[in-house]
């Protein structure tokens, strides 16, 4: 196991999680809290 492979195996899931959570977080940040809770 080379240091490059170890770094790649560590950073790939971190980058994937960041990208996967950006869209829902951005969409939630744009919502008005009153509108979001109205349909609860």
JSON list of C-alpha atoms in Angstrom, two decimals:
[
{"chain": "A", "resi": 1, "resn": "UNK", "atom": "CA", "xyz": [0.00, 0.00, 0.00]},
{"chain": "A", "resi": 2, "resn": "UNK", "atom": "CA", "xyz": [1.48, 3.29, -1.08]},
{"chain": "A", "resi": 3, "resn": "UNK", "atom": "CA", "xyz": [0.84, 6.62, 0.62]},
{"chain": "A", "resi": 4, "resn": "UNK", "atom": "CA", "xyz": [-0.90, 7.84, -2.54]},
{"chain": "A", "resi": 5, "resn": "UNK", "atom": "CA", "xyz": [-3.42, 4.97, -2.42]},
{"chain": "A", "resi": 6, "resn": "UNK", "atom": "CA", "xyz": [-4.04, 5.58, 1.28]},
{"chain": "A", "resi": 7, "resn": "UNK", "atom": "CA", "xyz": [-4.64, 9.27, 0.60]},
{"chain": "A", "resi": 8, "resn": "UNK", "atom": "CA", "xyz": [-6.94, 8.48, -2.31]},
{"chain": "A", "resi": 9, "resn": "UNK", "atom": "CA", "xyz": [-8.96, 5.98, -0.26]},
{"chain": "A", "resi": 10, "resn": "UNK", "atom": "CA", "xyz": [-9.29, 8.54, 2.53]},
{"chain": "A", "resi": 11, "resn": "UNK", "atom": "CA", "xyz": [-10.15, 11.61, 0.47]},
{"chain": "A", "resi": 12, "resn": "UNK", "atom": "CA", "xyz": [-12.54, 10.04, -2.05]},
{"chain": "A", "resi": 13, "resn": "UNK", "atom": "CA", "xyz": [-15.36, 9.32, 0.46]},
{"chain": "A", "resi": 14, "resn": "UNK", "atom": "CA", "xyz": [-14.88, 12.71, 2.09]},
{"chain": "A", "resi": 15, "resn": "UNK", "atom": "CA", "xyz": [-15.17, 14.50, -1.26]},
{"chain": "A", "resi": 16, "resn": "UNK", "atom": "CA", "xyz": [-18.17, 12.36, -2.21]},
{"chain": "A", "resi": 17, "resn": "UNK", "atom": "CA", "xyz": [-19.96, 13.24, 1.03]},
{"chain": "A", "resi": 18, "resn": "UNK", "atom": "CA", "xyz": [-19.28, 16.94, 0.60]},
{"chain": "A", "resi": 19, "resn": "UNK", "atom": "CA", "xyz": [-20.64, 16.95, -2.95]},
{"chain": "A", "resi": 20, "resn": "UNK", "atom": "CA", "xyz": [-23.67, 14.84, -1.98]},
{"chain": "A", "resi": 21, "resn": "UNK", "atom": "CA", "xyz": [-24.65, 17.16, 0.86]},
{"chain": "A", "resi": 22, "resn": "UNK", "atom": "CA", "xyz": [-24.18, 20.49, -0.93]},
{"chain": "A", "resi": 23, "resn": "UNK", "atom": "CA", "xyz": [-27.36, 20.35, -3.03]},
{"chain": "A", "resi": 24, "resn": "UNK", "atom": "CA", "xyz": [-29.81, 19.56, -0.19]},
{"chain": "A", "resi": 25, "resn": "UNK", "atom": "CA", "xyz": [-28.09, 22.03, 2.12]},
{"chain": "A", "resi": 26, "resn": "UNK", "atom": "CA", "xyz": [-28.26, 24.79, -0.48]},
{"chain": "A", "resi": 27, "resn": "UNK", "atom": "CA", "xyz": [-31.92, 24.06, -1.17]},
{"chain": "A", "resi": 28, "resn": "UNK", "atom": "CA", "xyz": [-32.75, 24.02, 2.55]},
{"chain": "A", "resi": 29, "resn": "UNK", "atom": "CA", "xyz": [-30.88, 27.29, 3.12]},
{"chain": "A", "resi": 30, "resn": "UNK", "atom": "CA", "xyz": [-33.01, 29.04, 0.50]},
{"chain": "A", "resi": 31, "resn": "UNK", "atom": "CA", "xyz": [-36.31, 27.92, 2.08]},
{"chain": "A", "resi": 32, "resn": "UNK", "atom": "CA", "xyz": [-38.32, 30.22, 4.28]},
{"chain": "A", "resi": 33, "resn": "UNK", "atom": "CA", "xyz": [-38.72, 28.45, 7.66]},
{"chain": "A", "resi": 34, "resn": "UNK", "atom": "CA", "xyz": [-42.39, 29.41, 7.93]},
{"chain": "A", "resi": 35, "resn": "UNK", "atom": "CA", "xyz": [-43.13, 27.94, 4.51]},
{"chain": "A", "resi": 36, "resn": "UNK", "atom": "CA", "xyz": [-41.21, 24.76, 5.32]},
{"chain": "A", "resi": 37, "resn": "UNK", "atom": "CA", "xyz": [-43.07, 24.22, 8.59]},
{"chain": "A", "resi": 38, "resn": "UNK", "atom": "CA", "xyz": [-46.49, 25.07, 7.18]},
{"chain": "A", "resi": 39, "resn": "UNK", "atom": "CA", "xyz": [-46.86, 21.62, 5.61]},
{"chain": "A", "resi": 40, "resn": "UNK", "atom": "CA", "xyz": [-45.58, 19.65, 8.61]}
]
